[in-house]
Amino acid sequence: MVVFTGLALAMLLASLDQTIVATALPVIACRLGGLDNLSWIIIAYQLATAVSSPLWGRTSDLYGRKRLLIAAVGVFLSGSALCGIAGNIGELIAFRAVQGAGAGGIISLAMAVVADVVAPRQRGRYQGYLQLVFTLAGVLGPLLGGLLVELGSWRWVFYGNLPVGAIALVIIATRLELPAARTERAIDYPGAALFVTGVVCLLLVTEFGGQRYAWTSTPTLGLVAGAVVLLLAFAWWERRAAEPILPLRLFRNSVFLVVTVTFFLATSALFAVVVFVPVFLQIVVGVSAVGSGLLILPMTLGVTAATIVSGRLIARTGRYKFFPVIGLVIASVGVFLLSRVSPGTSWLTVSLCMLLFGCGFGLVTQVLVIAVQNGAERRDIGVATASANFFRSLGGSIGTAVFGAVFVAGLSGYSGVDAHSVQASPGAIRNLAGPARAALVNGVAHATDLVFLVATPVAVLALLAVFLLKEQPLRN
């Protein structure tokens, strides 16, 4: 339990920094300037987290997870300290990338360490708690960030990581006992370079496409072409590498393949809910930004309850496939019900839909991590866990981009509504003249309905994918 506390603290910090900065961005822009590059403070962290995850996982399979986890926490804390002293926006973006590189290792290796120290049949409880930390961080991050900025300085958003991270580091260094690492010491540097550059091109497409550049513009198409060429070259090289950074044999494992596809689709649907329910609540229902954050808490409660219950039942029965199947049925129904909301829908109804979705999604994530770890060879547990997390991050990035495009298309197609008007604050929108405000509110309601309607078949596809999951006995 002491070791697990250290892992949970490290996971909390890495997860929290994905969202805690969001509410500090206006203050950072005021202090450091560079408003046009402000979004890169978040993008740099997300990119570094996503692309570094498989690299940390594979290297830990070669060198041992304890020393790599200590290194990851060290990189994250170094990046946090540097972010706190950043003097301009360029420095802050660069240091956020350092932070993200450490976070990618923490998130992936913490889950892999649980696989090292907990038997598969008992693993559901502990993986569930880590997933719960991840979910809570996503909800509490913006609220905590706003509180730190209001009571102190934006720099404490980063300095606050140092004492908690130091406690986690001491616990991991002094109390974690793991089996000896393998003897091979070969790292696939060419493969790592091809993978990182190819994935960065792919993720930049999701960040820029339809926003900074049109989907058919030369920069967007150039990034797509670069991603395709680099990832094909990566696949070609990995077949020849002595110690591939992402062994292609993983994709011949049906469990790994089903889990990654399900993770990608389910996380895409999750981000449709997490991103666009607050938009609906703030603009259509008329609640404040803080209020919309609090109204997402029912989803967190649903995830919490479902995660704890499913983890305990898996430990008791040794069976796990039933949970993601039922969970995705419930989540699909929840998303579909959200597509039926209208300007007359109360916040209570929306919250109940969120609770239903949360209960469904809470039965999915930690079970898929258990399945992929149980189905992987011992030598591949680190990279299998990290790669599953990578596809989850990829699903979130691509899902956000795709559903953002659907939202803009739905809003632009609504008579008399300018898509750019949604960028105004909710207070400014409430001060619009009656007809203009009514048109905007109805347009946003129509566009969010369209987003959830498109997200429903995505969740159903995840359900169909998880039906193919081969359940293997969990070892004691």
Tab-separated table of C-alpha atoms in Angstrom:
chain	number	residue	atom	x	y	z
A	1	MET	CA	0.000	0.000	0.000
A	2	VAL	CA	2.893	2.370	0.650
A	3	VAL	CA	4.302	1.654	-2.809
A	4	PHE	CA	0.878	2.067	-4.376
A	5	THR	CA	0.459	5.430	-2.631
A	6	GLY	CA	3.682	6.613	-4.258
A	7	LEU	CA	2.482	5.421	-7.676
A	8	ALA	CA	-0.895	7.132	-7.195
A	9	LEU	CA	0.740	10.434	-6.192
A	10	ALA	CA	2.968	10.356	-9.271
A	11	MET	CA	0.002	9.466	-11.481
A	12	LEU	CA	-2.028	12.304	-9.956
A	13	LEU	CA	0.609	14.895	-10.831
A	14	ALA	CA	1.102	13.674	-14.400
A	15	SER	CA	-2.658	13.513	-15.021
A	16	LEU	CA	-3.426	16.798	-13.283
A	17	ASP	CA	-1.021	18.774	-15.449
A	18	GLN	CA	-2.990	17.823	-18.550
A	19	THR	CA	-5.851	20.066	-17.372
A	20	ILE	CA	-4.738	22.290	-14.483
A	21	VAL	CA	-3.043	24.804	-16.790
A	22	ALA	CA	-6.224	25.515	-18.784
A	23	THR	CA	-7.691	28.026	-16.310
A	24	ALA	CA	-4.301	29.742	-15.878
A	25	LEU	CA	-3.839	30.464	-19.604
A	26	PRO	CA	-5.407	33.969	-19.590
A	27	VAL	CA	-3.177	35.054	-16.694
A	28	ILE	CA	-0.104	33.522	-18.359
A	29	ALA	CA	-0.898	35.426	-21.559
A	30	CYS	CA	-1.159	38.639	-19.550
A	31	ARG	CA	2.197	38.067	-17.793
A	32	LEU	CA	4.312	36.533	-20.579
A	33	GLY	CA	2.611	37.707	-23.781
A	34	GLY	CA	2.496	35.491	-26.850
A	35	LEU	CA	-1.289	35.171	-26.979
A	36	ASP	CA	-1.189	33.668	-30.486
A	37	ASN	CA	0.937	30.736	-29.227
A	38	LEU	CA	-0.935	30.189	-25.972
A	39	SER	CA	-2.544	26.897	-27.033
A	40	TRP	CA	0.931	25.399	-27.486
A	41	ILE	CA	1.325	25.365	-23.691
A	42	ILE	CA	-1.217	22.531	-23.679
A	43	ILE	CA	-0.360	21.039	-27.080
A	44	ALA	CA	3.345	20.633	-26.231
A	45	TYR	CA	2.477	18.690	-23.058
A	46	GLN	CA	-0.017	16.422	-24.814
A	47	LEU	CA	2.285	15.696	-27.762
A	48	ALA	CA	5.247	14.874	-25.522
A	49	THR	CA	3.107	12.672	-23.271
A	50	ALA	CA	1.653	10.703	-26.182
A	51	VAL	CA	4.815	10.088	-28.201
A	52	SER	CA	7.035	9.298	-25.201
A	53	SER	CA	4.750	6.652	-23.657
A	54	PRO	CA	5.767	3.667	-25.850
A	55	LEU	CA	9.444	4.693	-25.614
A	56	TRP	CA	9.368	4.635	-21.804
A	57	GLY	CA	7.472	1.348	-21.835
A	58	ARG	CA	9.869	-0.438	-24.154
A	59	THR	CA	12.975	0.893	-22.430
A	60	SER	CA	11.619	-0.274	-19.072
A	61	ASP	CA	11.282	-3.794	-20.477
A	62	LEU	CA	15.028	-3.666	-21.210
A	63	TYR	CA	16.448	-1.785	-18.229
A	64	GLY	CA	13.935	-2.396	-15.453
A	65	ARG	CA	10.921	-0.338	-14.467
A	66	LYS	CA	12.100	1.037	-11.124
A	67	ARG	CA	15.013	3.053	-12.460
A	68	LEU	CA	12.970	4.240	-15.460
A	69	LEU	CA	10.067	5.312	-13.233
A	70	ILE	CA	12.477	7.249	-11.004
A	71	ALA	CA	13.906	8.880	-14.125
A	72	ALA	CA	10.418	9.759	-15.408
A	73	VAL	CA	9.440	11.402	-12.105
A	74	GLY	CA	12.760	13.267	-12.137
A	75	VAL	CA	12.172	14.557	-15.676
A	76	PHE	CA	8.639	15.643	-14.763
A	77	LEU	CA	9.772	17.522	-11.636
A	78	SER	CA	12.646	19.169	-13.534
A	79	GLY	CA	10.192	20.310	-16.195
A	80	SER	CA	7.836	21.630	-13.486
A	81	ALA	CA	10.600	23.667	-11.836
A	82	LEU	CA	11.694	25.073	-15.195
A	83	CYS	CA	8.098	25.987	-16.091
A	84	GLY	CA	7.856	27.892	-12.825
A	85	ILE	CA	10.844	30.099	-13.681
A	86	ALA	CA	10.038	30.529	-17.386
A	87	GLY	CA	10.571	34.120	-18.536
A	88	ASN	CA	8.711	34.063	-21.840
A	89	ILE	CA	6.137	32.011	-23.704
A	90	GLY	CA	8.750	30.171	-25.805
A	91	GLU	CA	10.571	28.924	-22.713
A	92	LEU	CA	7.318	27.839	-21.088
A	93	ILE	CA	6.283	25.828	-24.155
A	94	ALA	CA	9.683	24.105	-24.312
A	95	PHE	CA	9.629	23.282	-20.591
A	96	ARG	CA	6.050	21.971	-20.873
A	97	ALA	CA	7.352	19.500	-23.461
A	98	VAL	CA	9.944	18.343	-20.889
A	99	GLN	CA	7.143	17.959	-18.347
A	100	GLY	CA	5.070	15.976	-20.851
A	101	ALA	CA	7.962	13.642	-21.626
A	102	GLY	CA	8.194	12.782	-17.935
A	103	ALA	CA	4.421	12.431	-17.615
A	104	GLY	CA	4.333	9.904	-20.460
A	105	GLY	CA	6.705	7.717	-18.471
A	106	ILE	CA	4.859	8.148	-15.170
A	107	ILE	CA	1.416	7.263	-16.543
A	108	SER	CA	2.582	4.211	-18.473
A	109	LEU	CA	5.136	2.870	-16.001
A	110	ALA	CA	2.878	3.260	-12.954
A	111	MET	CA	0.385	0.916	-14.626
A	112	ALA	CA	3.151	-1.459	-15.673
A	113	VAL	CA	4.568	-1.543	-12.122
A	114	VAL	CA	1.145	-2.622	-10.833
A	115	ALA	CA	1.414	-5.518	-13.295
A	116	ASP	CA	4.796	-6.386	-11.770
A	117	VAL	CA	3.738	-6.379	-8.127
A	118	VAL	CA	0.052	-7.459	-8.190
A	119	ALA	CA	-1.311	-10.779	-9.465
A	120	PRO	CA	-3.635	-10.410	-12.504
A	121	ARG	CA	-6.731	-11.539	-10.609
A	122	GLN	CA	-6.231	-8.838	-7.938
A	123	ARG	CA	-5.033	-6.248	-10.424
A	124	GLY	CA	-8.493	-4.886	-11.220
A	125	ARG	CA	-8.759	-3.166	-7.840
A	126	TYR	CA	-5.431	-1.378	-8.130
A	127	GLN	CA	-5.619	-0.504	-11.815
A	128	GLY	CA	-9.098	0.783	-11.079
A	129	TYR	CA	-7.753	3.112	-8.405
A	130	LEU	CA	-5.120	4.454	-10.812
A	131	GLN	CA	-7.778	5.026	-13.466
A	132	LEU	CA	-9.849	6.783	-10.819
A	133	VAL	CA	-6.927	9.113	-10.061
A	134	PHE	CA	-6.643	9.808	-13.795
A	135	THR	CA	-10.360	10.655	-14.056
A	136	LEU	CA	-10.462	12.795	-10.913
A	137	ALA	CA	-7.478	14.786	-12.154
A	138	GLY	CA	-9.344	15.598	-15.356
A	139	VAL	CA	-12.300	17.012	-13.423
A	140	LEU	CA	-10.455	18.726	-10.566
A	141	GLY	CA	-7.599	20.154	-12.655
A	142	PRO	CA	-9.383	23.264	-13.999
A	143	LEU	CA	-10.924	24.041	-10.590
A	144	LEU	CA	-7.599	23.680	-8.768
A	145	GLY	CA	-5.787	25.723	-11.419
A	146	GLY	CA	-8.241	28.580	-11.032
A	147	LEU	CA	-7.874	28.460	-7.250
A	148	LEU	CA	-4.061	28.596	-7.364
A	149	VAL	CA	-4.100	31.513	-9.807
A	150	GLU	CA	-6.665	33.414	-7.738
A	151	LEU	CA	-4.897	32.925	-4.380
A	152	GLY	CA	-1.277	33.118	-5.529
A	153	SER	CA	0.527	33.118	-8.857
A	154	TRP	CA	0.265	31.072	-12.041
A	155	ARG	CA	3.769	29.819	-11.282
A	156	TRP	CA	2.393	27.826	-8.324
A	157	VAL	CA	0.521	25.674	-10.820
A	158	PHE	CA	3.981	24.213	-11.523
A	159	TYR	CA	5.775	24.754	-8.198
A	160	GLY	CA	2.992	22.862	-6.423
A	161	ASN	CA	4.154	19.667	-8.147
A	162	LEU	CA	7.540	19.712	-6.410
A	163	PRO	CA	6.716	18.714	-2.788
A	164	VAL	CA	4.147	16.075	-3.816
A	165	GLY	CA	6.483	14.709	-6.489
A	166	ALA	CA	9.359	14.574	-4.019
A	167	ILE	CA	7.270	12.395	-1.666
A	168	ALA	CA	6.383	10.062	-4.556
A	169	LEU	CA	10.032	9.899	-5.608
A	170	VAL	CA	11.246	8.972	-2.107
A	171	ILE	CA	8.600	6.245	-1.761
A	172	ILE	CA	9.401	4.720	-5.161
A	173	ALA	CA	13.155	4.875	-4.607
A	174	THR	CA	13.119	3.370	-1.110
A	175	ARG	CA	10.141	0.996	-1.027
A	176	LEU	CA	9.594	-0.388	-4.527
A	177	GLU	CA	11.049	-3.881	-5.042
A	178	LEU	CA	10.936	-5.366	-8.548
A	179	PRO	CA	12.455	-8.394	-10.316
A	180	ALA	CA	15.808	-7.919	-12.023
A	181	ALA	CA	15.773	-6.488	-15.544
A	182	ARG	CA	16.645	-8.450	-18.640
A	183	THR	CA	20.252	-8.625	-19.776
A	184	GLU	CA	19.817	-7.155	-23.275
A	185	ARG	CA	20.878	-3.551	-23.596
A	186	ALA	CA	19.964	-2.512	-27.137
A	187	ILE	CA	17.739	0.503	-27.801
A	188	ASP	CA	16.212	1.043	-31.224
A	189	TYR	CA	17.199	4.695	-31.755
A	190	PRO	CA	16.304	4.853	-35.505
A	191	GLY	CA	12.923	3.299	-34.783
A	192	ALA	CA	12.328	5.748	-31.944
A	193	ALA	CA	13.178	8.718	-34.204
A	194	LEU	CA	10.847	7.515	-36.983
A	195	PHE	CA	8.040	6.806	-34.516
A	196	VAL	CA	8.283	10.149	-32.713
A	197	THR	CA	8.421	12.276	-35.868
A	198	GLY	CA	5.637	10.299	-37.576
A	199	VAL	CA	3.297	10.517	-34.578
A	200	VAL	CA	4.055	14.223	-34.059
A	201	CYS	CA	3.035	14.869	-37.692
A	202	LEU	CA	-0.163	12.883	-37.158
A	203	LEU	CA	-1.072	14.687	-33.923
A	204	LEU	CA	-0.324	18.085	-35.483
A	205	VAL	CA	-2.890	17.260	-38.165
A	206	THR	CA	-5.503	16.855	-35.418
A	207	GLU	CA	-4.419	20.133	-33.773
A	208	PHE	CA	-4.217	22.281	-36.925
A	209	GLY	CA	-6.703	20.671	-39.319
A	210	GLY	CA	-9.896	22.695	-39.642
A	211	GLN	CA	-8.661	25.278	-37.116
A	212	ARG	CA	-5.426	27.024	-38.041
A	213	TYR	CA	-5.421	25.528	-41.561
A	214	ALA	CA	-8.156	24.110	-43.767
A	215	TRP	CA	-8.304	20.320	-44.045
A	216	THR	CA	-7.399	20.530	-47.743
A	217	SER	CA	-4.639	23.137	-47.311
A	218	THR	CA	-1.026	22.472	-48.278
A	219	PRO	CA	0.295	22.463	-44.658
A	220	THR	CA	-2.369	19.978	-43.510
A	221	LEU	CA	-1.907	17.651	-46.485
A	222	GLY	CA	1.870	17.929	-46.068
A	223	LEU	CA	1.605	16.791	-42.444
A	224	VAL	CA	-0.642	13.890	-43.484
A	225	ALA	CA	1.848	12.818	-46.167
A	226	GLY	CA	4.744	13.140	-43.730
A	227	ALA	CA	2.935	11.047	-41.118
A	228	VAL	CA	2.124	8.298	-43.639
A	229	VAL	CA	5.676	8.118	-45.033
A	230	LEU	CA	7.376	8.191	-41.621
A	231	LEU	CA	5.070	5.608	-40.032
A	232	LEU	CA	5.428	3.267	-43.029
A	233	ALA	CA	9.207	3.641	-42.749
A	234	PHE	CA	8.883	2.913	-39.020
A	235	ALA	CA	6.928	-0.293	-39.698
A	236	TRP	CA	9.547	-1.371	-42.270
A	237	TRP	CA	12.406	-0.706	-39.856
A	238	GLU	CA	10.779	-2.428	-36.878
A	239	ARG	CA	10.722	-5.713	-38.795
A	240	ARG	CA	14.525	-5.592	-38.935
A	241	ALA	CA	15.439	-4.078	-35.560
A	242	ALA	CA	17.049	-6.368	-32.964
A	243	GLU	CA	15.071	-4.748	-30.109
A	244	PRO	CA	12.165	-2.866	-31.757
A	245	ILE	CA	10.783	0.080	-29.837
A	246	LEU	CA	7.230	-1.086	-30.648
A	247	PRO	CA	7.385	-4.802	-31.494
A	248	LEU	CA	5.040	-5.539	-34.389
A	249	ARG	CA	4.388	-8.961	-32.874
A	250	LEU	CA	2.103	-7.161	-30.440
A	251	PHE	CA	-0.353	-6.530	-33.263
A	252	ARG	CA	-0.508	-10.265	-33.971
A	253	ASN	CA	-1.837	-10.681	-30.437
A	254	SER	CA	-5.640	-10.538	-30.789
A	255	VAL	CA	-6.100	-9.248	-27.232
A	256	PHE	CA	-3.716	-6.330	-27.798
A	257	LEU	CA	-5.323	-5.485	-31.136
A	258	VAL	CA	-8.873	-5.522	-29.728
A	259	VAL	CA	-7.868	-3.462	-26.683
A	260	THR	CA	-6.122	-0.758	-28.711
A	261	VAL	CA	-9.052	-0.414	-31.133
A	262	THR	CA	-11.551	-0.297	-28.256
A	263	PHE	CA	-9.425	2.221	-26.339
A	264	PHE	CA	-9.180	4.469	-29.403
A	265	LEU	CA	-12.929	4.462	-30.112
A	266	ALA	CA	-14.143	4.616	-26.504
A	267	THR	CA	-11.821	7.525	-25.639
A	268	SER	CA	-12.979	9.408	-28.729
A	269	ALA	CA	-16.574	9.132	-27.488
A	270	LEU	CA	-15.450	10.161	-23.980
A	271	PHE	CA	-13.897	13.380	-25.269
A	272	ALA	CA	-17.086	14.241	-27.169
A	273	VAL	CA	-18.851	14.242	-23.789
A	274	VAL	CA	-16.098	15.919	-21.741
A	275	VAL	CA	-15.516	18.740	-24.249
A	276	PHE	CA	-19.032	19.554	-25.478
A	277	VAL	CA	-21.264	19.031	-22.433
A	278	PRO	CA	-19.655	22.104	-20.757
A	279	VAL	CA	-20.256	24.070	-23.979
A	280	PHE	CA	-23.939	23.098	-23.853
A	281	LEU	CA	-24.252	23.880	-20.145
A	282	GLN	CA	-22.566	27.287	-20.347
A	283	ILE	CA	-24.148	28.611	-23.541
A	284	VAL	CA	-27.509	26.844	-23.766
A	285	VAL	CA	-28.424	26.238	-20.111
A	286	GLY	CA	-26.596	29.365	-18.929
A	287	VAL	CA	-24.515	28.097	-16.002
A	288	SER	CA	-21.086	29.541	-15.174
A	289	ALA	CA	-17.765	27.940	-16.105
A	290	VAL	CA	-17.262	26.781	-12.509
A	291	GLY	CA	-20.848	25.570	-12.391
A	292	SER	CA	-20.420	23.529	-15.553
A	293	GLY	CA	-17.318	21.955	-14.019
A	294	LEU	CA	-19.294	20.999	-10.934
A	295	LEU	CA	-22.119	19.589	-13.046
A	296	ILE	CA	-19.649	17.166	-14.639
A	297	LEU	CA	-19.087	15.646	-11.177
A	298	PRO	CA	-21.947	13.115	-11.675
A	299	MET	CA	-19.902	11.543	-14.448
A	300	THR	CA	-16.954	11.328	-12.059
A	301	LEU	CA	-19.140	9.738	-9.406
A	302	GLY	CA	-20.375	7.210	-11.965
A	303	VAL	CA	-16.821	6.387	-13.052
A	304	THR	CA	-15.735	6.087	-9.405
A	305	ALA	CA	-18.505	3.714	-8.380
A	306	ALA	CA	-18.244	1.534	-11.481
A	307	THR	CA	-14.447	1.353	-11.267
A	308	ILE	CA	-14.401	0.254	-7.626
A	309	VAL	CA	-17.240	-2.254	-7.981
A	310	SER	CA	-15.881	-3.852	-11.166
A	311	GLY	CA	-12.367	-4.111	-9.725
A	312	ARG	CA	-13.613	-5.951	-6.649
A	313	LEU	CA	-15.841	-8.266	-8.697
A	314	ILE	CA	-12.957	-9.136	-11.027
A	315	ALA	CA	-10.790	-10.003	-8.006
A	316	ARG	CA	-13.577	-12.209	-6.646
A	317	THR	CA	-14.606	-14.008	-9.854
A	318	GLY	CA	-11.562	-13.855	-12.123
A	319	ARG	CA	-13.829	-12.872	-15.061
A	320	TYR	CA	-13.556	-9.523	-16.820
A	321	LYS	CA	-14.981	-9.442	-20.386
A	322	PHE	CA	-18.538	-8.956	-19.143
A	323	PHE	CA	-17.719	-5.509	-17.710
A	324	PRO	CA	-16.529	-3.591	-20.803
A	325	VAL	CA	-19.366	-5.131	-22.848
A	326	ILE	CA	-22.035	-3.938	-20.407
A	327	GLY	CA	-20.151	-0.691	-19.839
A	328	LEU	CA	-20.102	0.238	-23.522
A	329	VAL	CA	-23.793	-0.623	-23.853
A	330	ILE	CA	-24.540	1.813	-21.011
A	331	ALA	CA	-22.120	4.454	-22.370
A	332	SER	CA	-23.669	4.230	-25.860
A	333	VAL	CA	-27.137	4.789	-24.383
A	334	GLY	CA	-25.802	7.732	-22.365
A	335	VAL	CA	-24.282	9.429	-25.424
A	336	PHE	CA	-27.459	8.878	-27.425
A	337	LEU	CA	-29.576	10.435	-24.670
A	338	LEU	CA	-27.273	13.468	-24.717
A	339	SER	CA	-28.024	13.850	-28.436
A	340	ARG	CA	-31.694	14.401	-27.453
A	341	VAL	CA	-31.020	17.467	-25.259
A	342	SER	CA	-32.522	20.817	-26.253
A	343	PRO	CA	-32.589	24.424	-24.987
A	344	GLY	CA	-35.457	23.379	-22.718
A	345	THR	CA	-33.481	20.533	-21.135
A	346	SER	CA	-32.648	21.142	-17.480
A	347	TRP	CA	-29.152	20.831	-16.019
A	348	LEU	CA	-30.456	18.006	-13.837
A	349	THR	CA	-31.402	15.927	-16.881
A	350	VAL	CA	-27.995	16.540	-18.459
A	351	SER	CA	-26.305	15.542	-15.192
A	352	LEU	CA	-28.270	12.288	-15.044
A	353	CYS	CA	-27.161	11.479	-18.601
A	354	MET	CA	-23.585	12.212	-17.506
A	355	LEU	CA	-24.006	9.897	-14.495
A	356	LEU	CA	-25.226	7.121	-16.802
A	357	PHE	CA	-22.310	7.639	-19.188
A	358	GLY	CA	-19.834	7.677	-16.294
A	359	CYS	CA	-21.182	4.416	-14.891
A	360	GLY	CA	-20.710	2.817	-18.300
A	361	PHE	CA	-17.242	4.203	-18.975
A	362	GLY	CA	-16.044	3.246	-15.499
A	363	LEU	CA	-16.531	-0.416	-16.436
A	364	VAL	CA	-14.231	-0.137	-19.452
A	365	THR	CA	-10.840	1.467	-18.986
A	366	GLN	CA	-9.201	-0.408	-16.130
A	367	VAL	CA	-10.578	-3.726	-17.426
A	368	LEU	CA	-8.917	-3.159	-20.800
A	369	VAL	CA	-5.583	-2.453	-19.071
A	370	ILE	CA	-5.929	-5.743	-17.141
A	371	ALA	CA	-6.758	-7.597	-20.369
A	372	VAL	CA	-3.785	-6.258	-22.321
A	373	GLN	CA	-1.349	-6.967	-19.461
A	374	ASN	CA	-2.753	-10.447	-18.908
A	375	GLY	CA	-2.526	-11.233	-22.627
A	376	ALA	CA	1.017	-9.907	-23.143
A	377	GLU	CA	4.227	-11.851	-22.666
A	378	ARG	CA	6.167	-10.926	-19.535
A	379	ARG	CA	8.928	-9.320	-21.640
A	380	ASP	CA	6.373	-7.019	-23.318
A	381	ILE	CA	4.231	-5.870	-20.378
A	382	GLY	CA	5.815	-2.415	-20.278
A	383	VAL	CA	5.510	-1.634	-23.969
A	384	ALA	CA	2.050	-3.258	-24.223
A	385	THR	CA	0.710	-1.097	-21.369
A	386	ALA	CA	2.350	2.046	-22.729
A	387	SER	CA	1.132	1.392	-26.278
A	388	ALA	CA	-2.440	0.918	-25.053
A	389	ASN	CA	-2.167	4.294	-23.309
A	390	PHE	CA	-0.744	5.782	-26.488
A	391	PHE	CA	-3.773	4.684	-28.511
A	392	ARG	CA	-6.005	6.103	-25.797
A	393	SER	CA	-4.234	9.470	-26.130
A	394	LEU	CA	-4.464	9.233	-29.903
A	395	GLY	CA	-8.200	8.553	-29.675
A	396	GLY	CA	-8.642	11.610	-27.463
A	397	SER	CA	-6.687	13.897	-29.812
A	398	ILE	CA	-8.277	12.691	-33.021
A	399	GLY	CA	-11.724	12.467	-31.427
A	400	THR	CA	-11.519	16.055	-30.192
A	401	ALA	CA	-10.479	17.269	-33.646
A	402	VAL	CA	-13.158	15.304	-35.496
A	403	PHE	CA	-15.982	16.232	-33.128
A	404	GLY	CA	-14.790	19.839	-33.154
A	405	ALA	CA	-15.161	19.834	-36.937
A	406	VAL	CA	-18.641	18.283	-36.589
A	407	PHE	CA	-19.603	20.989	-34.083
A	408	VAL	CA	-18.409	23.816	-36.336
A	409	ALA	CA	-20.181	22.286	-39.340
A	410	GLY	CA	-23.405	21.896	-37.373
A	411	LEU	CA	-23.216	25.448	-36.062
A	412	SER	CA	-22.306	26.980	-39.409
A	413	GLY	CA	-25.131	25.089	-41.074
A	414	TYR	CA	-27.658	26.536	-38.621
A	415	SER	CA	-29.439	29.549	-40.088
A	416	GLY	CA	-28.089	32.895	-38.979
A	417	VAL	CA	-25.328	31.653	-36.642
A	418	ASP	CA	-21.636	32.561	-36.979
A	419	ALA	CA	-19.369	29.800	-35.655
A	420	HIS	CA	-16.873	32.368	-34.338
A	421	SER	CA	-19.487	33.891	-32.025
A	422	VAL	CA	-19.197	30.879	-29.684
A	423	GLN	CA	-15.685	32.022	-28.805
A	424	ALA	CA	-17.229	34.880	-26.815
A	425	SER	CA	-17.605	34.439	-23.081
A	426	PRO	CA	-20.929	33.099	-21.745
A	427	GLY	CA	-21.476	36.467	-20.072
A	428	ALA	CA	-21.091	38.299	-23.382
A	429	ILE	CA	-23.461	35.831	-25.039
A	430	ARG	CA	-26.099	36.418	-22.349
A	431	ASN	CA	-25.876	40.173	-23.094
A	432	LEU	CA	-26.716	39.725	-26.777
A	433	ALA	CA	-29.979	41.066	-28.101
A	434	GLY	CA	-32.936	38.686	-27.769
A	435	PRO	CA	-33.151	37.327	-31.355
A	436	ALA	CA	-29.357	37.052	-31.746
A	437	ARG	CA	-28.997	35.247	-28.435
A	438	ALA	CA	-31.877	32.885	-29.181
A	439	ALA	CA	-30.390	32.028	-32.584
A	440	LEU	CA	-26.981	31.347	-31.038
A	441	VAL	CA	-28.402	29.218	-28.204
A	442	ASN	CA	-30.502	27.146	-30.615
A	443	GLY	CA	-27.535	26.797	-32.972
A	444	VAL	CA	-25.227	25.536	-30.202
A	445	ALA	CA	-27.908	23.107	-29.008
A	446	HIS	CA	-28.280	21.812	-32.572
A	447	ALA	CA	-24.497	21.483	-33.018
A	448	THR	CA	-23.941	19.642	-29.709
A	449	ASP	CA	-26.833	17.302	-30.545
A	450	LEU	CA	-25.068	16.545	-33.826
A	451	VAL	CA	-21.773	15.869	-32.016
A	452	PHE	CA	-23.392	13.374	-29.632
A	453	LEU	CA	-25.351	11.790	-32.466
A	454	VAL	CA	-22.083	11.156	-34.344
A	455	ALA	CA	-20.394	9.967	-31.135
A	456	THR	CA	-23.104	7.344	-30.574
A	457	PRO	CA	-22.048	5.031	-33.456
A	458	VAL	CA	-18.419	5.524	-32.401
A	459	ALA	CA	-19.316	4.140	-28.961
A	460	VAL	CA	-21.277	1.329	-30.634
A	461	LEU	CA	-18.233	0.474	-32.771
A	462	ALA	CA	-16.186	0.240	-29.554
A	463	LEU	CA	-18.847	-2.153	-28.220
A	464	LEU	CA	-18.634	-4.313	-31.345
A	465	ALA	CA	-14.828	-4.350	-31.075
A	466	VAL	CA	-14.836	-5.457	-27.429
A	467	PHE	CA	-17.150	-8.353	-28.314
A	468	LEU	CA	-14.094	-9.815	-30.083
A	469	LEU	CA	-11.998	-9.700	-26.898
A	470	LYS	CA	-10.719	-13.147	-25.988
A	471	GLU	CA	-11.064	-13.651	-22.254
A	472	GLN	CA	-8.078	-15.447	-20.757
A	473	PRO	CA	-7.951	-16.807	-17.183
A	474	LEU	CA	-6.487	-14.344	-14.682
A	475	ARG	CA	-3.593	-15.792	-12.720
A	476	ASN	CA	-3.566	-15.741	-8.917
